Amino acid sequence: MARKTAGMTNQMISAQGLTKTFPAKGKVVEAVRSVDLEVGAGELVAFLGPNGAGKSTTLRMLTTLLPPTSGDAIVAGSDIRRDPAGVRRRIGYVGQGSSGGHTQRVRDELHAQGSFYGMGRRETRARAAELIESLELGQVAGRQVQSLSGGQKRRLDIALGLIHRPELLFLDEPSTGLDPHSRANLWEHIVDLRRETGTTIFLTTHYLDEADQLAERVMVMDHGQVIADDTAWALKESLAGDRVSLTFETAADAAAAAARIGGAASGQVVTVTAPGGDRALPRYIRSLGDAGLDVTAATHRQPTLDDVFLALTGRTLREEAAHAEASAEPALA
Amino acid sequence: MTTIDATARPTGFLRDTASVFVRESRPLVRDPFSVIFSLVQPLVFLGLFGPLLIGASGGDAAGTLQWFVPGILVMVALFGTASTGANLLFEMQTGSHERTLVAPLSRSALLVGRALKEVVPLVIQGTIVVLVAVPFGFSLDVPGLVAGLAVLAVFGIGFGALSYTLALACRNRDWMFWMVHQTLLFPLMILSGMLLPLEDGPAWMQVAAAINPLSYIVGAERALLAGDFGAPAVIGGVIAAAVTCAIGVVVGVRAMKRAR
């Protein structure tokens, strides 16, 4: 599980034993349980897990919003306990909410943000103009934040997080609540940012496809612990494997086939997990055909991160999402 | 594309306070009408309560206004700053307060910058109320008005800070904020002698007024707006405003430092 990192010199995040407990209804809830993590400069890491897994709480500790109950972390070169101001100066943070004040104008908020980070007036104005252009906020720069669409608000949030050119950008559920078009657009901006500046990006998401397509590295969190950490490809290869399903004329054929190849029969359909399923499929059809079991239909499906989560926890993230809509993480209460 | 320099630099408390003050004041500058709009309530009191008071007192309009207008000024300061925490409450719920907590801003500056902003609408509104009353016989003493507004500004910073403290304590419970707000505001107002003299009230009311800092401020405003700088009530009002300010800022800064 533990991922080897490329030496300790160029680390953006280095955390050991991060733990956060909250008192709740007379009990102690362990939101985050001894998390270790290492993120190198330039990485794009997706922190994946169901609601309440502890993703946001971990992020809030790394961004100095919440002091850890125990454990330590060095973020962008500064210690989160001893030098929170140093961490704050070097990181950008885009939280779950909308970070522009509702009665503020878009450009005014960017100017205020620059002054919050100790930037000079001319520098702030130039940087704000640059961000307004690159995040396509020109049409709304003079408007109040409350009049913006969801996608525009999110782009403003990103612009605010980038005003001081942070080396490390934290994004907490950046695309939650956006329509598919705005999500795609937001992702284009994030990918561009990374390509142009090499900014390290650490984001949480419960969208599987998002983690799968965009992050090179996926950390899976569940019940306050990191339970897997690797590239999406390696996780799928090692934990889930390809799914091959074969359909037969009769249920009896299916049962016989399942016994031969070690799959599970359900009615006329047999499913089997096999590494390199695309190469295994013709072999199955040939060998089963030789044994007199004719395959009438066959499909091969590559595993998803949901399959990985299922293999790790016995639950699927999609079910979790449906259950957990109402129960927010304790840190946000 | 040329790269624009943009680097975060360490800042101090004063710079941070100025940054927060400027941000908080911008919507007022952009939309000055909002400042005027919140004047509706005090002007309604002035226009509808004033004539009744003049009738009931049996005295002349000018004399009654001289007594009543300073009370309305205190009302402007009280109502304007008491509800200012609702803005912070809203920002805590949307996420823009969280953004300022991740920025390298001093926690004290987050509170003090916001509280100082209260002075701006308060001074504008107070001046308008006085100017409206002048044609009806209120006699304006300019140095007195300046001093009166200064005392109110000090009080407003403190009371605004207390309102922010309440917001920080209530977090996402809006109802609690408004319940405390409503429960405290009207007793504070009535027991200050702002609208009606308390001298004719029962003894318990006079005791309550004696421990209400607002009564001292109302007394000081009446003296100052009449140009009577030497009145003993002035000292009481200055002390009450300074104490409110000190308590508000200390309690507010503590609450902001604990904010998550």
PDB file of C-alpha atoms in Angstrom, chain A residues 60 63-67 85 88-89 91 93 95-105 108-109 111-120 123 126-127 130 160 163-165 333, chain B residues 1-11 15-16 19-20 23-27 30-31 90-91 93-105 107 110 171-172 259-260:
ATOM      1  CA  ARG A  60      -8.521  21.092   6.791  1.00  0.00           C
ATOM      2  CA  THR A  63      -4.412  23.775   5.304  1.00  0.00           C
ATOM      3  CA  THR A  64      -4.166  24.908   8.975  1.00  0.00           C
ATOM      4  CA  LEU A  65      -7.936  25.332   9.341  1.00  0.00           C
ATOM      5  CA  LEU A  66      -8.102  22.639  11.988  1.00  0.00           C
ATOM      6  CA  PRO A  67      -5.377  21.721  14.489  1.00  0.00           C
ATOM      7  CA  ALA A  85       1.295  31.593   8.560  1.00  0.00           C
ATOM      8  CA  ARG A  88      -0.892  29.884   4.461  1.00  0.00           C
ATOM      9  CA  ARG A  89       1.387  32.108   2.416  1.00  0.00           C
ATOM     10  CA  ILE A  91      -0.702  27.310  -0.399  1.00  0.00           C
ATOM     11  CA  TYR A  93      -7.131  26.636  -0.975  1.00  0.00           C
ATOM     12  CA  GLY A  95     -12.998  24.999  -0.135  1.00  0.00           C
ATOM     13  CA  GLN A  96     -16.335  23.318  -0.661  1.00  0.00           C
ATOM     14  CA  GLY A  97     -18.322  26.521  -0.437  1.00  0.00           C
ATOM     15  CA  SER A  98     -18.360  29.622  -2.594  1.00  0.00           C
ATOM     16  CA  SER A  99     -15.508  31.796  -1.368  1.00  0.00           C
ATOM     17  CA  GLY A 100     -16.484  35.150  -2.887  1.00  0.00           C
ATOM     18  CA  GLY A 101     -18.567  37.458  -0.665  1.00  0.00           C
ATOM     19  CA  HIS A 102     -22.055  37.630  -2.133  1.00  0.00           C
ATOM     20  CA  THR A 103     -22.373  41.391  -2.225  1.00  0.00           C
ATOM     21  CA  GLN A 104     -18.794  41.871  -3.412  1.00  0.00           C
ATOM     22  CA  ARG A 105     -17.898  42.407  -7.028  1.00  0.00           C
ATOM     23  CA  ASP A 108     -12.958  43.704  -5.975  1.00  0.00           C
ATOM     24  CA  GLU A 109     -12.716  40.280  -4.340  1.00  0.00           C
ATOM     25  CA  HIS A 111      -8.047  42.794  -5.320  1.00  0.00           C
ATOM     26  CA  ALA A 112      -8.936  42.173  -1.663  1.00  0.00           C
ATOM     27  CA  GLN A 113      -7.443  38.703  -1.899  1.00  0.00           C
ATOM     28  CA  GLY A 114      -4.159  40.112  -3.237  1.00  0.00           C
ATOM     29  CA  SER A 115      -3.910  42.503  -0.299  1.00  0.00           C
ATOM     30  CA  PHE A 116      -4.669  39.627   2.110  1.00  0.00           C
ATOM     31  CA  TYR A 117      -1.526  37.943   0.788  1.00  0.00           C
ATOM     32  CA  GLY A 118       0.595  41.058   1.193  1.00  0.00           C
ATOM     33  CA  MET A 119       0.870  41.739  -2.527  1.00  0.00           C
ATOM     34  CA  GLY A 120       1.419  45.263  -3.795  1.00  0.00           C
ATOM     35  CA  GLU A 123       1.040  43.513  -8.711  1.00  0.00           C
ATOM     36  CA  ALA A 126      -2.092  42.885 -12.928  1.00  0.00           C
ATOM     37  CA  ARG A 127      -2.458  39.415 -11.466  1.00  0.00           C
ATOM     38  CA  GLU A 130      -4.524  37.912 -15.752  1.00  0.00           C
ATOM     39  CA  LEU A 160      -9.002  33.589  -5.599  1.00  0.00           C
ATOM     40  CA  ILE A 163      -3.889  35.054  -6.714  1.00  0.00           C
ATOM     41  CA  HIS A 164      -0.461  34.612  -5.081  1.00  0.00           C
ATOM     42  CA  ARG A 165       0.752  31.847  -7.425  1.00  0.00           C
ATOM     43  CA  ALA A 333     -21.142  20.840  10.968  1.00  0.00           C
TER      44      ALA A 333
ATOM     45  CA  MET B   1       2.492  35.713 -22.215  1.00  0.00           C
ATOM     46  CA  THR B   2       4.762  37.506 -19.788  1.00  0.00           C
ATOM     47  CA  THR B   3       4.639  36.258 -16.262  1.00  0.00           C
ATOM     48  CA  ILE B   4       3.268  38.751 -13.804  1.00  0.00           C
ATOM     49  CA  ASP B   5       5.027  38.736 -10.496  1.00  0.00           C
ATOM     50  CA  ALA B   6       2.751  37.582  -7.711  1.00  0.00           C
ATOM     51  CA  THR B   7       4.167  36.487  -4.387  1.00  0.00           C
ATOM     52  CA  ALA B   8       2.710  36.405  -0.905  1.00  0.00           C
ATOM     53  CA  ARG B   9       4.690  38.476   1.567  1.00  0.00           C
ATOM     54  CA  PRO B  10       4.513  38.645   5.342  1.00  0.00           C
ATOM     55  CA  THR B  11       2.175  41.355   6.625  1.00  0.00           C
ATOM     56  CA  ARG B  15      -1.785  46.153   7.093  1.00  0.00           C
ATOM     57  CA  ASP B  16      -4.124  43.192   7.623  1.00  0.00           C
ATOM     58  CA  SER B  19      -7.029  45.066   4.019  1.00  0.00           C
ATOM     59  CA  VAL B  20     -10.069  43.710   5.858  1.00  0.00           C
ATOM     60  CA  ARG B  23     -12.786  44.801   1.628  1.00  0.00           C
ATOM     61  CA  GLU B  24     -15.690  45.299   4.039  1.00  0.00           C
ATOM     62  CA  SER B  25     -16.191  48.911   2.983  1.00  0.00           C
ATOM     63  CA  ARG B  26     -16.191  48.291  -0.762  1.00  0.00           C
ATOM     64  CA  PRO B  27     -19.832  47.203  -1.094  1.00  0.00           C
ATOM     65  CA  ARG B  30     -20.172  50.493  -4.789  1.00  0.00           C
ATOM     66  CA  ASP B  31     -23.751  50.649  -3.614  1.00  0.00           C
ATOM     67  CA  PHE B  90     -23.654  34.389   6.028  1.00  0.00           C
ATOM     68  CA  GLU B  91     -20.000  34.390   4.994  1.00  0.00           C
ATOM     69  CA  GLN B  93     -22.016  29.545   5.763  1.00  0.00           C
ATOM     70  CA  THR B  94     -21.015  30.223   2.160  1.00  0.00           C
ATOM     71  CA  GLY B  95     -17.286  29.736   2.535  1.00  0.00           C
ATOM     72  CA  SER B  96     -15.892  33.231   2.084  1.00  0.00           C
ATOM     73  CA  HIS B  97     -15.029  33.475   5.783  1.00  0.00           C
ATOM     74  CA  GLU B  98     -13.135  30.196   5.475  1.00  0.00           C
ATOM     75  CA  ARG B  99     -11.181  31.713   2.611  1.00  0.00           C
ATOM     76  CA  THR B 100     -10.006  34.544   4.876  1.00  0.00           C
ATOM     77  CA  LEU B 101      -9.013  32.008   7.543  1.00  0.00           C
ATOM     78  CA  VAL B 102      -6.724  30.202   5.081  1.00  0.00           C
ATOM     79  CA  ALA B 103      -5.175  33.515   3.993  1.00  0.00           C
ATOM     80  CA  PRO B 104      -2.171  34.640   6.065  1.00  0.00           C
ATOM     81  CA  LEU B 105      -4.246  37.300   7.854  1.00  0.00           C
ATOM     82  CA  ARG B 107      -7.054  36.696  13.317  1.00  0.00           C
ATOM     83  CA  LEU B 110     -10.214  39.874  10.755  1.00  0.00           C
ATOM     84  CA  ARG B 171     -22.045  29.409  13.566  1.00  0.00           C
ATOM     85  CA  ASN B 172     -24.731  27.858  11.383  1.00  0.00           C
ATOM     86  CA  ALA B 259     -12.861  30.235  14.866  1.00  0.00           C
ATOM     87  CA  ARG B 260     -12.477  27.230  12.617  1.00  0.00           C
TER      88      ARG B 260
END
